Structure formats: structure tokens, C-alpha cells
PDB file of C-alpha atoms in Angstrom:
ATOM      1  CA  MET Y   1      27.821 -14.733   0.893  1.00  0.00           C
ATOM      2  CA  ALA Y   2      28.711 -11.061   0.546  1.00  0.00           C
ATOM      3  CA  THR Y   3      26.836  -8.208  -1.236  1.00  0.00           C
ATOM      4  CA  SER Y   4      28.430  -5.309  -3.299  1.00  0.00           C
ATOM      5  CA  THR Y   5      28.309  -1.696  -2.755  1.00  0.00           C
ATOM      6  CA  TYR Y   6      28.652   0.570  -4.346  1.00  0.00           C
ATOM      7  CA  ILE Y   7      30.851   3.623  -3.087  1.00  0.00           C
ATOM      8  CA  PRO Y   8      30.076   7.761  -4.606  1.00  0.00           C
ATOM      9  CA  LEU Y   9      34.254   8.408  -5.786  1.00  0.00           C
ATOM     10  CA  ALA Y  10      33.134  11.853  -7.422  1.00  0.00           C
ATOM     11  CA  THR Y  11      29.537  13.487  -9.321  1.00  0.00           C
ATOM     12  CA  LEU Y  12      30.366  16.022 -11.508  1.00  0.00           C
ATOM     13  CA  THR Y  13      26.767  18.173 -13.114  1.00  0.00           C
ATOM     14  CA  LEU Y  14      27.752  20.191 -15.892  1.00  0.00           C
ATOM     15  CA  ALA Y  15      27.005  23.781 -14.268  1.00  0.00           C
ATOM     16  CA  VAL Y  16      28.932  25.148 -18.326  1.00  0.00           C
ATOM     17  CA  ALA Y  17      28.784  23.799 -20.937  1.00  0.00           C
ATOM     18  CA  ASN Y  18      31.968  22.108 -21.447  1.00  0.00           C
ATOM     19  CA  SER Y  19      34.232  19.224 -23.550  1.00  0.00           C
ATOM     20  CA  ALA Y  20      35.609  17.040 -21.205  1.00  0.00           C
ATOM     21  CA  VAL Y  21      35.615  15.631 -17.872  1.00  0.00           C
ATOM     22  CA  TYR Y  22      38.369  14.378 -15.185  1.00  0.00           C
ATOM     23  CA  PHE Y  23      38.640  11.387 -12.671  1.00  0.00           C
ATOM     24  CA  THR Y  24      41.526  11.415 -11.084  1.00  0.00           C
ATOM     25  CA  ASN Y  25      43.358  10.325  -8.876  1.00  0.00           C
ATOM     26  CA  ILE Y  26      41.566   7.466  -8.646  1.00  0.00           C
ATOM     27  CA  SER Y  27      42.082   5.513  -5.232  1.00  0.00           C
ATOM     28  CA  GLN Y  28      42.495   1.814  -5.482  1.00  0.00           C
ATOM     29  CA  ASP Y  29      40.760   0.762  -2.531  1.00  0.00           C
ATOM     30  CA  TYR Y  30      37.972  -1.446  -4.466  1.00  0.00           C
ATOM     31  CA  SER Y  31      37.493  -4.580  -6.515  1.00  0.00           C
ATOM     32  CA  ASP Y  32      36.046  -2.883  -9.064  1.00  0.00           C
ATOM     33  CA  LEU Y  33      34.841   1.132 -11.176  1.00  0.00           C
ATOM     34  CA  VAL Y  34      31.330   2.255 -11.927  1.00  0.00           C
ATOM     35  CA  LEU Y  35      30.852   5.304 -14.077  1.00  0.00           C
ATOM     36  CA  MET Y  36      27.959   6.354 -14.895  1.00  0.00           C
ATOM     37  CA  ILE Y  37      27.109   9.024 -17.038  1.00  0.00           C
ATOM     38  CA  GLU Y  38      23.714  11.020 -19.132  1.00  0.00           C
ATOM     39  CA  HIS Y  39      24.409  13.633 -21.243  1.00  0.00           C
ATOM     40  CA  LYS Y  40      23.158  15.542 -23.749  1.00  0.00           C
ATOM     41  CA  GLY Y  41      24.623  17.653 -26.393  1.00  0.00           C
ATOM     42  CA  ALA Y  42      25.376  21.900 -26.307  1.00  0.00           C
ATOM     43  CA  THR Y  43      24.713  22.341 -29.158  1.00  0.00           C
ATOM     44  CA  GLY Y  44      24.086  19.371 -31.688  1.00  0.00           C
ATOM     45  CA  SER Y  45      24.679  15.725 -31.432  1.00  0.00           C
ATOM     46  CA  VAL Y  46      27.280  14.350 -28.820  1.00  0.00           C
ATOM     47  CA  GLN Y  47      28.648  10.706 -28.254  1.00  0.00           C
ATOM     48  CA  GLY Y  48      30.829  10.142 -25.496  1.00  0.00           C
ATOM     49  CA  LEU Y  49      34.597   9.139 -25.681  1.00  0.00           C
ATOM     50  CA  VAL Y  50      35.857   7.587 -22.436  1.00  0.00           C
ATOM     51  CA  THR Y  51      39.525   6.992 -21.856  1.00  0.00           C
ATOM     52  CA  LEU Y  52      41.766   5.453 -19.139  1.00  0.00           C
ATOM     53  CA  ASN Y  53      44.449   6.540 -17.766  1.00  0.00           C
ATOM     54  CA  GLY Y  54      45.158   9.135 -20.645  1.00  0.00           C
ATOM     55  CA  ASP Y  55      45.509   6.591 -22.425  1.00  0.00           C
ATOM     56  CA  GLY Y  56      44.903   8.100 -25.826  1.00  0.00           C
ATOM     57  CA  GLY Y  57      46.450   5.118 -27.869  1.00  0.00           C
ATOM     58  CA  THR Y  58      45.195   2.242 -30.064  1.00  0.00           C
ATOM     59  CA  ASN Y  59      44.741  -0.502 -26.790  1.00  0.00           C
ATOM     60  CA  TYR Y  60      41.244  -0.328 -26.551  1.00  0.00           C
ATOM     61  CA  LYS Y  61      39.090  -2.772 -27.560  1.00  0.00           C
ATOM     62  CA  TYR Y  62      35.174  -4.177 -28.321  1.00  0.00           C
ATOM     63  CA  VAL Y  63      32.566  -5.952 -29.180  1.00  0.00           C
ATOM     64  CA  TYR Y  64      28.940  -4.602 -29.755  1.00  0.00           C
ATOM     65  CA  ILE Y  65      24.766  -5.479 -30.368  1.00  0.00           C
ATOM     66  CA  TYR Y  66      22.709  -2.754 -30.887  1.00  0.00           C
ATOM     67  CA  ASN Y  67      19.049  -2.663 -31.168  1.00  0.00           C
ATOM     68  CA  THR Y  68      16.746   0.098 -32.336  1.00  0.00           C
ATOM     69  CA  GLY Y  69      13.526  -0.736 -31.623  1.00  0.00           C
ATOM     70  CA  SER Y  70      13.244  -1.912 -36.075  1.00  0.00           C
ATOM     71  CA  SER Y  71      16.589  -2.564 -36.281  1.00  0.00           C
ATOM     72  CA  ASP Y  72      19.155  -4.810 -34.591  1.00  0.00           C
ATOM     73  CA  GLY Y  73      23.141  -5.802 -35.159  1.00  0.00           C
ATOM     74  CA  SER Y  74      26.418  -6.049 -33.754  1.00  0.00           C
ATOM     75  CA  GLY Y  75      30.404  -5.566 -35.122  1.00  0.00           C
ATOM     76  CA  SER Y  76      33.240  -5.070 -33.558  1.00  0.00           C
ATOM     77  CA  GLU Y  77      37.097  -2.672 -32.899  1.00  0.00           C
ATOM     78  CA  THR Y  78      39.828  -4.094 -32.460  1.00  0.00           C
ATOM     79  CA  ALA Y  79      42.232  -0.497 -32.133  1.00  0.00           C
ATOM     80  CA  SER Y  80      39.945   2.069 -30.797  1.00  0.00           C
ATOM     81  CA  ARG Y  81      41.471   5.054 -28.828  1.00  0.00           C
ATOM     82  CA  HIS Y  82      38.755   5.288 -27.190  1.00  0.00           C
ATOM     83  CA  PHE Y  83      35.285   3.291 -25.388  1.00  0.00           C
ATOM     84  CA  ASN Y  84      32.708   5.179 -27.318  1.00  0.00           C
ATOM     85  CA  THR Y  85      29.100   5.833 -25.517  1.00  0.00           C
ATOM     86  CA  GLU Y  86      25.809   6.646 -27.425  1.00  0.00           C
ATOM     87  CA  SER Y  87      24.751  10.173 -29.098  1.00  0.00           C
ATOM     88  CA  GLY Y  88      22.972  12.447 -26.956  1.00  0.00           C
ATOM     89  CA  SER Y  89      21.082  15.447 -28.443  1.00  0.00           C
ATOM     90  CA  THR Y  90      20.259  18.529 -27.694  1.00  0.00           C
ATOM     91  CA  THR Y  91      17.078  16.886 -26.396  1.00  0.00           C
ATOM     92  CA  VAL Y  92      17.488  13.532 -25.839  1.00  0.00           C
ATOM     93  CA  ALA Y  93      19.796  12.997 -22.909  1.00  0.00           C
ATOM     94  CA  ASN Y  94      22.291   9.737 -23.490  1.00  0.00           C
ATOM     95  CA  PHE Y  95      22.514   7.216 -20.247  1.00  0.00           C
ATOM     96  CA  THR Y  96      26.247   5.178 -20.231  1.00  0.00           C
ATOM     97  CA  LYS Y  97      26.731   3.002 -17.371  1.00  0.00           C
ATOM     98  CA  MET Y  98      30.246   1.456 -17.279  1.00  0.00           C
ATOM     99  CA  GLU Y  99      32.110  -1.262 -14.873  1.00  0.00           C
ATOM    100  CA  ILE Y 100      35.524  -1.435 -15.268  1.00  0.00           C
ATOM    101  CA  PHE Y 101      36.411  -4.904 -13.687  1.00  0.00           C
ATOM    102  CA  ASP Y 102      39.637  -4.962 -11.062  1.00  0.00           C
ATOM    103  CA  TYR Y 103      40.599  -2.177 -12.589  1.00  0.00           C
ATOM    104  CA  SER Y 104      43.551  -1.700  -9.816  1.00  0.00           C
ATOM    105  CA  ALA Y 105      45.336  -5.229 -10.897  1.00  0.00           C
ATOM    106  CA  THR Y 106      49.044  -4.901 -12.445  1.00  0.00           C
ATOM    107  CA  ASP Y 107      48.818  -7.469 -14.146  1.00  0.00           C
ATOM    108  CA  LYS Y 108      46.462  -8.507 -16.295  1.00  0.00           C
ATOM    109  CA  HIS Y 109      44.744  -6.468 -18.473  1.00  0.00           C
ATOM    110  CA  LYS Y 110      41.061  -4.052 -17.706  1.00  0.00           C
ATOM    111  CA  SER Y 111      37.492  -5.594 -19.235  1.00  0.00           C
ATOM    112  CA  THR Y 112      34.399  -3.318 -19.570  1.00  0.00           C
ATOM    113  CA  LEU Y 113      31.384  -3.797 -19.220  1.00  0.00           C
ATOM    114  CA  ALA Y 114      28.488  -0.798 -20.341  1.00  0.00           C
ATOM    115  CA  HIS Y 115      25.618  -0.096 -21.802  1.00  0.00           C
ATOM    116  CA  ASN Y 116      23.704   2.365 -23.310  1.00  0.00           C
ATOM    117  CA  GLY Y 117      20.930   3.851 -24.197  1.00  0.00           C
ATOM    118  CA  ARG Y 118      19.011   7.024 -25.481  1.00  0.00           C
ATOM    119  CA  ALA Y 119      15.493   6.926 -24.561  1.00  0.00           C
ATOM    120  CA  GLY Y 120      13.015   5.379 -27.239  1.00  0.00           C
ATOM    121  CA  ALA Y 121      15.973   4.741 -29.442  1.00  0.00           C
ATOM    122  CA  ILE Y 122      19.035   3.331 -29.604  1.00  0.00           C
ATOM    123  CA  GLN Y 123      20.414   0.345 -26.851  1.00  0.00           C
ATOM    124  CA  THR Y 124      23.311  -1.038 -27.210  1.00  0.00           C
ATOM    125  CA  ILE Y 125      25.423  -3.899 -24.564  1.00  0.00           C
ATOM    126  CA  VAL Y 126      29.103  -3.261 -25.394  1.00  0.00           C
ATOM    127  CA  SER Y 127      32.298  -5.362 -23.514  1.00  0.00           C
ATOM    128  CA  GLY Y 128      35.402  -4.215 -24.304  1.00  0.00           C
ATOM    129  CA  ARG Y 129      39.344  -4.894 -23.149  1.00  0.00           C
ATOM    130  CA  TYR Y 130      42.367  -2.416 -21.744  1.00  0.00           C
ATOM    131  CA  ALA Y 131      44.540  -3.475 -23.483  1.00  0.00           C
ATOM    132  CA  SER Y 132      47.060  -2.844 -19.974  1.00  0.00           C
ATOM    133  CA  ASN Y 133      48.333  -4.101 -17.223  1.00  0.00           C
ATOM    134  CA  THR Y 134      48.745  -0.409 -15.979  1.00  0.00           C
ATOM    135  CA  ALA Y 135      45.820   0.079 -12.901  1.00  0.00           C
ATOM    136  CA  ILE Y 136      43.760   2.850 -13.336  1.00  0.00           C
ATOM    137  CA  SER Y 137      44.115   6.187 -12.132  1.00  0.00           C
ATOM    138  CA  SER Y 138      42.278   8.453 -14.444  1.00  0.00           C
ATOM    139  CA  ILE Y 139      38.911   8.477 -15.876  1.00  0.00           C
ATOM    140  CA  THR Y 140      38.723  11.793 -19.167  1.00  0.00           C
ATOM    141  CA  VAL Y 141      35.663  11.440 -20.456  1.00  0.00           C
ATOM    142  CA  GLY Y 142      35.370  13.852 -23.814  1.00  0.00           C
ATOM    143  CA  VAL Y 143      33.240  14.415 -26.756  1.00  0.00           C
ATOM    144  CA  ASN Y 144      33.509  13.479 -30.541  1.00  0.00           C
ATOM    145  CA  SER Y 145      32.679  17.155 -30.855  1.00  0.00           C
ATOM    146  CA  GLY Y 146      30.830  19.950 -30.172  1.00  0.00           C
ATOM    147  CA  SER Y 147      30.065  19.979 -25.869  1.00  0.00           C
ATOM    148  CA  PHE Y 148      28.541  18.311 -23.323  1.00  0.00           C
ATOM    149  CA  ALA Y 149      25.740  20.520 -22.402  1.00  0.00           C
ATOM    150  CA  ILE Y 150      24.629  21.993 -18.725  1.00  0.00           C
ATOM    151  CA  GLY Y 151      23.336  19.437 -16.541  1.00  0.00           C
ATOM    152  CA  SER Y 152      24.823  16.816 -17.578  1.00  0.00           C
ATOM    153  CA  THR Y 153      26.184  14.352 -15.019  1.00  0.00           C
ATOM    154  CA  PHE Y 154      28.956  12.039 -14.610  1.00  0.00           C
ATOM    155  CA  LYS Y 155      29.393   9.308 -11.331  1.00  0.00           C
ATOM    156  CA  LEU Y 156      32.191   7.705  -9.953  1.00  0.00           C
ATOM    157  CA  PHE Y 157      31.349   4.575  -7.355  1.00  0.00           C
ATOM    158  CA  GLY Y 158      33.678   1.818  -6.273  1.00  0.00           C
ATOM    159  CA  ILE Y 159      32.606  -1.209  -5.869  1.00  0.00           C
ATOM    160  CA  HIS Y 160      33.418  -3.216  -2.305  1.00  0.00           C
ATOM    161  CA  GLY Y 161      33.386  -7.138  -1.790  1.00  0.00           C
ATOM    162  CA  GLY Y 162      30.666  -8.900  -3.825  1.00  0.00           C
ATOM    163  CA  VAL Y 163      31.339 -12.621  -5.752  1.00  0.00           C
TER     164      VAL Y 163
END
């Protein structure tokens, strides 16, 4: 049985607060992508917003389940302009691991699976669909308001092999 291997494609650690991070000219040589984010807000709570190929249209559909430790729930979005991460405050970081399957395919929509969380707080699992047959060549991680704090990290991996 083949083993999946994560190949580092890019790592960005912010030296200054910034409201967006860009991964461009993504190689089409892998089966899937994995985006890993650890961020805090520079001056307040910041939610990451992930867009693919610069597409700000309503092509992002997803369902989610969450647990806060004291409550849980679920929901869905059928016409979003991005995929969301959980909010990171100035003192508590948000962690996100998002997988984008068959990202280079041009004959189907792209499936995603993400785990978002904050230490000691909310945990969310999100299953999504990017409703486009276009291969993913760029990823933008922006914010709902404010900026990502210095030291926030953004990593992109390609996955080889594995079934």
C-alpha cells in the first residue's frame, strides 16, 4: 500500500501584521493540497477567509459540526464567497488544517475537508465543495477585519501518492 507524503511547497511566517497571504503559481504535480494555518489577530479577533483562484463568487458550499466544550451544533452554507477558519484572538491562536482533494483536476468540483480549532475552545470540522472545474493555481488567506498578527504561520503542502 502506497504511503502519502507531504511535500512542502511554501511556508510563510509574518514578520509584520498583514491582512492577506497569497500562494500563487501552485504546482499541478500533486494529487492533493494541504493548507496549515496558525494565526492570531494583531489587534483583536480575526477570522481567516480562504479563497481559491481569486474567486470571490458564491462557489463555496460547506457543512460543519462544532463543539465548544459546553455546547455543540451544526450548520451549512450554500453560497459563500470563501471558506472560513475559526477566529484567533490576540492571545489565543486558531489552528486550521484544510485538505483540497484532486485540486489539479479540470473535470470536477473540488472537495475540501478542514479541522479548525482554538486551544481550550471551539473545534469545528468542515466538509466543503468548491463549485468549479478549474484547477487550483492560487490560494488567498484573508481576514474578516483587522490583520493577522506577527508570527502567524501559513504552510502549503502537496501530497504525493497514497490511496
